[in-house]
Every structure is written in C-alpha cells, then in structure tokens.
Amino acid sequence: MIIDAHTHIVTNPWNRRDVEDFLAGADSYGIDVCCVASLGPGCYHPVRLEPSPTQEQCAAFNRDLYEVMKAFPDRIWGWVYVNPACPGAVDEVRRGIEDYGMIGVKMWMGTTCADSRVFPVVEQAIEYGVPLLQHAWDKAAGALPNESTSADIVELARRYPELKIIMAHNERAVRVIAPYPNVFVDTASPIAESGIIEKTAEWIGADRIVYGSDCIGVDFAVSWGKVCGAELSDEAKRNILGGNMLRILGRER
C-alpha cells in the first residue's frame, strides 16, 4: 500500500469533482490512500488562507472533511485540524478521533508546538495513541508568526517521548531531531534536492521517513521523484512509501 501522509483539499465548501480530480492525480502515481488535513476554503489561496483559525472554523473544516471521508472511505484518511490557542481544541480532537474516525492531529501555525497551550492537545493524542503531524520549517529568513522550527519539535519530543511526531517539510533539519526516536519526518518539502532522501536516511534511518507530498500546494511528483529516485534499497523505499506510516498508525496488518 502506498500512502501519502500529508495532503490537503479545499473544503468549506468542498466539491466532489475537485476531490475526484485530486484522487486521479494520486492514481497516476499509484497512491492508494491520501491522508488529508483541511485548512478550509483558503487552502493554498494565500490571500484567503487563515493561519490562526477560530475553533468554529476548525470544527467546520473537520466536519466537511468527514463528509469527504464518507464519500471516499477507501481513499481518504483524515487528520483532525486544531488550533491549540482556541478553547475547545481538545474537544475537537476527541470529536475527530471518536466520531469521525480520523487518524491523528494536524497543527499548523495557531501556536508553535512548544507552546504550553499545545500540551493538553498532545496529551489527548497520546491517550488515543495517534500521531501528530506538525508543520515545521527552519528558515534563514521569512519565518511566519508562530511557525514551529526543529528546535520546537525537539522541545515537544523531550517533554512527551511517547508522542509520535511527524515533522513536516523540514528534511534539512534531521540532524536536530536525530536523537529523538519518536520524531519522524515527511518528504513534503517543495525542494527537490538530489540526495536529500539518502542523507535523511543516513542521519535518522529510512524507517523514520514517510512519504508526503503537500498536494494540492505541491504536485505529487515532487516528493514521489525524490523517493523513487533515491539510492536506497527497494525495501527502504516501500517502507517510506507506506510501510512506515502504517506502523506509526498501528495498522501494519
């Protein structure tokens, strides 16, 4: 099974034709399942994108994603999106996991992941045994407000070694998270740099890498090419493309 651990679709409202086109793109690369986080109607339209949504907005985005999951149950697995700065984020995690059957928690830039307001959300994720997909980016310049870095990831990993964290986008920061076996990295960086997957595997092991495209903002092909073109064993590539994510979710069987 090939799993894209990090994708987005536009919801609130959502359009069936758009989702079908999205899945047709996945089909062209043999991707069986897309793990989707909904960031709302502004998803990948920067003028409308809301990096710090209200609780009501998060609830609406997740509710719409649940409808998409029901329409495409074999293809779409949902991340429950929360802003820990909002009261009600923990209840939203409970709703997403218990009522909607989502696979884990997605956090973006409502807070950094080292903010103490994150801790109740994380503790709820630990109770359910589900992973956290956390946006993080180490930038030389141009970091956005409340944008987490690898240092924030490390602080969270130290505090909660039992939490399974997928650090998104940040393959170049793998040396920082190498000592923390509960931290994984996805391939959802738009930088198609030759050798980056091999170097990531060298530093943390191929068993801590999961395939993620960041589609619809980045084409499936970018991360697909990085993984499939990497000088790694076929077994390592199979694990990156799906096996590792199944293990993180406890769905190896």
Coordinates of C-alpha atoms in Angstrom, one line a residue:
M1 CA 0.0 0.0 0.0
I2 CA 1.3 3.5 -0.9
I3 CA 0.2 6.2 1.4
D4 CA 0.6 10.0 1.0
A5 CA 0.8 11.1 4.7
H6 CA 0.5 14.8 4.0
T7 CA -2.1 16.3 1.7
H8 CA -4.8 19.0 1.7
I9 CA -8.0 19.6 -0.1
V10 CA -10.2 22.7 -0.2
T11 CA -13.3 22.3 2.0
N12 CA -16.0 24.6 3.5
P13 CA -17.4 24.1 0.9
W14 CA -16.0 21.0 -0.8
N15 CA -16.6 19.9 -4.4
R16 CA -16.9 16.3 -5.4
R17 CA -15.3 16.9 -8.8
D18 CA -12.3 18.6 -7.2
V19 CA -11.8 15.6 -4.9
E20 CA -12.1 13.2 -7.8
D21 CA -9.5 15.2 -9.8
F22 CA -7.2 15.1 -6.7
L23 CA -7.6 11.4 -6.4
A24 CA -7.0 10.9 -10.2
G25 CA -3.7 12.7 -9.6
A26 CA -2.9 10.2 -6.8
D27 CA -3.8 7.3 -9.1
S28 CA -1.2 8.4 -11.7
Y29 CA 1.5 7.6 -9.1
G30 CA -0.2 4.5 -7.7
I31 CA -1.1 6.2 -4.4
D32 CA -3.7 4.2 -2.6
V33 CA -4.5 6.5 0.3
C34 CA -4.2 10.2 0.9
C35 CA -4.1 11.4 4.5
V36 CA -5.8 14.8 4.3
A37 CA -5.9 17.8 6.5
S38 CA -8.4 20.5 5.7
L39 CA -7.3 24.1 6.2
G40 CA -10.5 25.4 4.9
P41 CA -11.7 27.4 1.9
G42 CA -8.4 29.4 1.7
C43 CA -6.3 26.2 1.4
Y44 CA -3.4 27.2 -0.9
H45 CA -5.0 30.5 -1.8
P46 CA -2.7 32.8 0.2
V47 CA -5.0 35.8 0.2
R48 CA -7.7 33.8 1.9
L49 CA -5.6 31.4 4.0
E50 CA -6.1 31.7 7.7
P51 CA -3.1 30.6 9.7
S52 CA -4.8 31.1 13.1
P53 CA -8.4 29.9 12.7
T54 CA -11.0 30.1 15.3
Q55 CA -12.4 27.0 17.0
E56 CA -15.6 27.4 14.9
Q57 CA -13.6 27.4 11.7
C58 CA -11.6 24.3 12.6
A59 CA -14.7 22.5 13.6
A60 CA -16.3 23.4 10.2
F61 CA -13.2 22.3 8.3
N62 CA -13.1 19.0 10.1
R63 CA -16.8 18.4 9.7
D64 CA -16.5 19.0 5.9
L65 CA -13.5 16.6 5.7
Y66 CA -15.6 14.0 7.5
E67 CA -18.1 14.2 4.7
V68 CA -15.3 13.7 2.2
M69 CA -14.1 10.7 4.1
K70 CA -17.5 9.2 4.0
A71 CA -17.7 9.8 0.3
F72 CA -14.3 8.2 -0.4
P73 CA -13.8 5.8 2.5
D74 CA -11.1 3.7 0.9
R75 CA -9.0 6.6 -0.4
I76 CA -9.2 9.5 2.2
W77 CA -8.0 9.3 5.8
G78 CA -8.4 12.5 7.7
W79 CA -6.2 14.4 10.1
V80 CA -8.2 16.4 12.7
Y81 CA -7.0 20.0 12.4
V82 CA -6.9 22.2 15.5
N83 CA -5.6 25.5 16.7
P84 CA -4.4 24.9 20.3
A85 CA -4.8 28.6 21.1
C86 CA -8.5 28.2 21.0
P87 CA -10.6 26.8 23.9
G88 CA -12.2 23.6 22.6
A89 CA -9.2 22.2 20.8
V90 CA -9.1 19.2 23.0
D91 CA -12.8 18.5 22.5
E92 CA -12.2 18.9 18.7
V93 CA -9.5 16.2 18.9
R94 CA -12.0 13.9 20.7
R95 CA -14.7 14.5 18.1
G96 CA -12.2 13.9 15.2
I97 CA -10.9 10.7 16.6
E98 CA -14.0 9.2 18.2
D99 CA -16.8 10.5 16.0
Y100 CA -15.1 11.0 12.6
G101 CA -12.5 8.2 12.8
M102 CA -9.6 10.4 11.9
I103 CA -6.1 9.1 12.1
G104 CA -4.3 11.8 14.2
V105 CA -3.9 15.5 14.9
K106 CA -2.7 18.2 12.5
M107 CA -1.3 21.5 13.8
W108 CA -0.1 24.4 11.7
M109 CA 0.6 27.9 13.0
G110 CA -2.0 28.7 15.6
T111 CA 0.8 28.3 18.1
T112 CA 4.3 26.9 18.0
C113 CA 4.3 23.3 19.0
A114 CA 6.4 24.2 22.1
D115 CA 3.7 26.5 23.4
S116 CA 2.2 25.2 26.7
R117 CA -1.3 25.5 25.2
V118 CA -0.4 22.6 22.9
F119 CA 0.2 20.2 25.9
P120 CA -3.5 19.3 26.6
V121 CA -4.0 18.6 22.8
V122 CA -0.8 16.4 22.8
E123 CA -1.9 14.6 25.9
Q124 CA -5.2 13.7 24.3
A125 CA -3.4 12.4 21.2
I126 CA -1.2 10.3 23.4
E127 CA -4.3 8.9 25.2
Y128 CA -5.7 7.8 21.8
G129 CA -2.3 6.6 20.6
V130 CA -2.5 8.7 17.4
P131 CA 0.3 10.7 15.8
L132 CA 0.8 14.5 15.4
L133 CA 1.5 15.9 12.0
Q134 CA 3.3 19.2 12.8
H135 CA 4.2 21.9 10.3
A136 CA 7.8 23.0 10.9
W137 CA 10.3 24.9 8.9
D138 CA 13.8 26.1 9.7
K139 CA 14.2 29.3 7.6
A140 CA 17.1 31.6 7.2
A141 CA 14.6 34.4 6.8
G142 CA 10.9 35.0 6.4
A143 CA 9.5 32.8 9.2
L144 CA 5.9 33.4 9.8
P145 CA 4.4 34.2 13.2
N146 CA 4.1 31.0 15.4
E147 CA 5.8 28.9 12.7
S148 CA 7.5 26.0 14.5
T149 CA 11.1 25.0 13.9
S150 CA 13.0 21.8 14.6
A151 CA 14.0 23.3 18.0
D152 CA 10.3 23.5 18.9
I153 CA 9.9 19.9 17.7
V154 CA 12.7 18.8 19.9
E155 CA 11.3 20.6 23.0
L156 CA 8.0 18.8 22.4
A157 CA 9.7 15.4 21.8
R158 CA 11.7 15.7 25.0
R159 CA 8.6 16.6 27.1
Y160 CA 6.5 13.8 25.5
P161 CA 8.7 10.9 24.4
E162 CA 5.6 8.7 24.0
L163 CA 4.1 11.1 21.4
K164 CA 4.6 10.1 17.7
I165 CA 5.5 13.3 15.9
I166 CA 5.8 13.7 12.1
M167 CA 7.8 16.8 11.4
A168 CA 6.5 18.1 8.1
H169 CA 8.5 19.9 5.4
N170 CA 11.8 20.0 7.3
E171 CA 14.1 17.3 5.9
R172 CA 17.1 19.6 6.1
A173 CA 16.8 19.7 9.9
V174 CA 17.1 15.9 10.5
R175 CA 20.4 16.3 12.5
V176 CA 18.5 18.2 15.1
I177 CA 15.8 15.5 15.6
A178 CA 18.1 12.5 15.1
P179 CA 18.4 11.7 18.9
Y180 CA 14.6 11.5 19.3
P181 CA 13.2 8.2 18.0
N182 CA 9.6 9.4 18.5
V183 CA 10.1 12.0 15.8
F184 CA 9.6 11.1 12.1
V185 CA 10.0 13.3 9.1
D186 CA 7.9 13.5 5.9
T187 CA 9.1 14.3 2.4
A188 CA 6.7 17.3 2.0
S189 CA 9.3 19.9 1.2
P190 CA 8.9 21.6 -2.1
I191 CA 12.7 21.4 -2.5
A192 CA 13.5 18.6 -5.0
E193 CA 17.1 18.4 -4.0
S194 CA 19.2 15.5 -5.3
G195 CA 20.4 13.2 -2.4
I196 CA 18.2 14.7 0.3
I197 CA 16.3 11.4 1.0
E198 CA 19.6 9.5 1.1
K199 CA 21.1 12.0 3.6
T200 CA 17.9 11.9 5.7
A201 CA 18.1 8.1 5.8
E202 CA 21.7 8.3 6.7
W203 CA 21.0 10.5 9.7
I204 CA 17.8 9.0 11.1
G205 CA 17.2 5.8 9.2
A206 CA 14.8 5.1 6.4
D207 CA 12.3 3.7 9.0
R208 CA 11.7 7.3 10.3
I209 CA 10.8 8.8 6.9
V210 CA 7.2 8.9 5.5
Y211 CA 6.1 9.9 2.0
G212 CA 4.2 13.1 2.0
S213 CA 3.6 15.4 -1.0
D214 CA 1.8 18.5 0.5
C215 CA -0.5 18.3 -2.5
I216 CA -2.6 20.3 -3.6
G217 CA 0.0 23.0 -2.9
V218 CA 2.8 20.9 -4.3
D219 CA 2.4 18.3 -7.1
F220 CA 2.6 14.6 -6.1
A221 CA 5.5 14.3 -8.5
V222 CA 8.0 16.3 -6.4
S223 CA 8.2 14.0 -3.4
W224 CA 7.5 11.0 -5.5
G225 CA 10.6 11.7 -7.6
K226 CA 12.7 12.3 -4.5
V227 CA 11.8 8.9 -3.0
C228 CA 11.7 6.8 -6.1
G229 CA 14.9 8.3 -7.5
A230 CA 16.8 7.8 -4.2
E231 CA 19.7 5.4 -4.0
L232 CA 18.1 3.2 -1.3
S233 CA 17.0 -0.4 -1.2
D234 CA 13.6 -1.4 -2.6
E235 CA 12.6 -2.4 0.9
A236 CA 13.5 1.1 2.3
K237 CA 11.5 2.8 -0.5
R238 CA 8.5 0.5 0.2
N239 CA 8.6 1.5 3.9
I240 CA 8.9 5.2 3.1
L241 CA 6.0 5.0 0.6
G242 CA 3.6 3.3 3.0
G243 CA 5.0 0.8 5.5
N244 CA 6.3 3.3 8.0
M245 CA 3.0 5.2 8.0
L246 CA 1.1 2.0 8.6
R247 CA 3.4 1.2 11.5
I248 CA 3.0 4.7 13.0
L249 CA -0.8 4.2 12.9
G250 CA -0.6 0.7 14.3
R251 CA -2.1 -0.7 11.1
E252 CA 0.7 -3.0 9.9
R253 CA -1.8 -5.8 9.4

